Amino acid sequence: MPDTPIPAWTYTVSVRSLCEFTAKRGDLDRRFTPSATALEGQAGQMAVYARRAPGYETELPLEGRCGALRVRGRADGYQADVNRLEEIKTLRGPLALVPENRRALHWAQLQTYGALIAADRGLAELELALVYVDADTQTETVLRETATAAALQAGFEARCRAFEAWAAQEAAHRAARDAALAGLPFPLGELRPGQRLLAEAVYRAAARGRCLLAQAPTGIGKTLGTLYPLLRAMPARQLDKIGYMTCKGTGRLMALDALQRLQQASPALPLRVLTLVAKEQGCEHPDKACHGDACPLARGFYDRLPAARAEAVQQAWLDPPAQRRIALAHGICPYYLGQELLRWADVVVGDVHHAFDPHGQLHGLAQAQGWKLALAVDEAHNLVERARAMYSATLSLHSIRSTEHLAPKALQPALRRLARELAQLARAQDADYHAFDDDLPEPLAEALQQLGATLGEHFQQHPLETGPLMQFYFELLALLRVLDSFGPHSLCDLQRAERAPTPITADAPVTLSLLDEPAPAADLDVRLSIRNLVPGHFLKPRFEALHSVTLFSATLGTADYQRDLLGLPADTAWIDVPAPFPPEHLCVRVAPLSTRYAHRDASLDALVDLLAAQFAEHPGNYLAFFSSFDYLDKAATRLALRHPELPQWRQARAMGDAARRAFLDRFVPGGQGIGFAVLGGAFAEGVDLPGTRLIGAFIATLALPPVSPVQEQLRARLDAMFGADHGYADLVPGLQKVVQAAGRVLRSVDDRGWVWLLDRRYQRPEVRALLPAWWQL
């Protein structure tokens, strides 16, 4: 590259980002054509490398400057003896299905690498080869062109000029952002004592590039206590982005409220805050394929994106309404505008799947762009269950047969074959449940693969098709994906007599000394499932790729439980922040009852009499938590019979938003009555009823999961991996729910209340060890 004066500011950009910004044109094209996974991409690359002659150079680090821009990246391969530079792209299906604008982007990347290597090695000209590899057959289709160094350099400089104004804006934004964050004041004046301890631990973790587990009670201000130190660490540690990931929607609202407080305390703070939403929430035309031929907001998307992007970064506060307003004003899709803005945001707020799901956009872009990313994960006690679901999949005989009836005739033989293999395997079982020790039987595995290939060809030929057939294909692909990565971290099983999925969160097994209740019966069906048990196998490399991550909650359980199941680094720090409440503000009592399943009917009168006696002595609003709706209904009905004067209301199955609001609206200041709710349900966490809106809680059972063969498999496998005395399968997750439910009572340092633990098992040492130390039992 010729020497040119370097401006006062510089901006580093990857080859991929430079080309995506300057070379993407035309329609948004997300028609469903099965793209290669990252592992398939690596396999395709390795297949190409194996065929190349000795001396073939791979993963070449290249870098060049153009004015204030520093452009860098890694070229896939270079053969010096024939002077050929290659860019390798792995795909599924015929090359003709790759849209023209995507191929143009691939050529722009290859030509940019060509300019960089020509300047680095003093080449006069260069052969460029765009190598497309079929993910299934690993056959190559090669497109070639020869270019002079001068032509490549001219194209490179043109791309840099097209990006330079934006780069100057971004460099100025980064400098102003970091300068403002270095002196960012805390919006509430002084940090509370527990909040300060949390904030200091979060800052240290970010400064040292470590992971942190923070168990912090309600009432200390956890949201600001994590966001504020991460923002202060951004300039000092040169963090590119902060991701605030939540397990529930209420957490996103609290994060946005905290960020608004920070903005109000520093009105000049140039901070871009982006809220990520699920596609179902952001899509304006869910009945249309994501392509210009089908959706008007996909037509010309990349042509209109620059103006929308420029307006959005000036707006800075990019919640869903702002994204929608800007996108529709420019005639583009709000959801995909949000995905594009992820590159230019400073703080990203969204669900944990954006960071931990196999298709999570935040993780994928961070890896591709080399971002220095710090995460905060709110209500992290839910992450084990959420991550298990991300790496699990189920396919039912009912769905296969239903799909066969609506599928075109050409697809029906492959569907019938899979249905036949699944039904035959189920009939051969001696019991309704069977766990496979190793891989699936070969005939069933072959039928799954054949159907996957058949449906893949169908959607390649019908890329605009949407509807139930595509939804079934997604389910099949999810199962094939987790089957490909199957190992000791997961369980493969076949079940008869269950129509609906049985989630791991409700099925964890229990030891015989702590049994609660049997699983309910369900309608006849056959279900093939891959259930992830230890998500750490998949999450470990994600944690390693992050600069730092803070996982915080009031109920993390034990540090080992989180480290072992999530795959956290061995040096992950731990802090247990003391409660801000004086212990005497919460009166915790254990009732010497048995709420085991076999004893419930016998203990029901004593249980409801205890509720009535507590209410008579201390009238007010209470929540009574039970392990199932059946148990809840029995207790509420018995209370109504024995104490009809006591006001009560109940959580119902499948309550909508309006019904949930009506349930909570009964908890008025100074009110009186008992609301019956399910442990682990909508009212057991994320509910804020301060002061006299709630003065006590009754918690029946230890929230141990019900008994089933799946639970026994989970217990046996976790015990084999981590030891039988840890309680990972039952006691730890059960008592997390108990402590979450009890946490509804004290919401501020001025609150006072009662918690009744309605089971004598709470007196056991192994149970008490998992309850908050400040509880005076």
Coordinates of C-alpha atoms in Angstrom, one line a residue, residues 2 87 124 213 313 331 337 355 359 382 442 453 482 577 605 723:
P2 CA 1.4 3.5 -0.7
E87 CA -12.2 -17.6 -0.6
A124 CA 1.6 -7.4 -10.0
L213 CA -21.3 -15.4 39.9
V313 CA -27.7 5.9 15.3
G331 CA -39.9 1.1 4.0
L337 CA -33.1 -3.3 10.9
A355 CA -26.1 -14.8 23.4
H359 CA -28.3 -19.3 16.3
N382 CA -33.0 -19.6 35.1
E442 CA -29.6 -47.3 12.4
A453 CA -32.6 -34.4 2.7
V482 CA -28.7 -31.9 18.4
V577 CA -24.0 -10.1 48.9
D605 CA -56.8 -29.8 57.4
G723 CA -21.6 -37.1 42.7

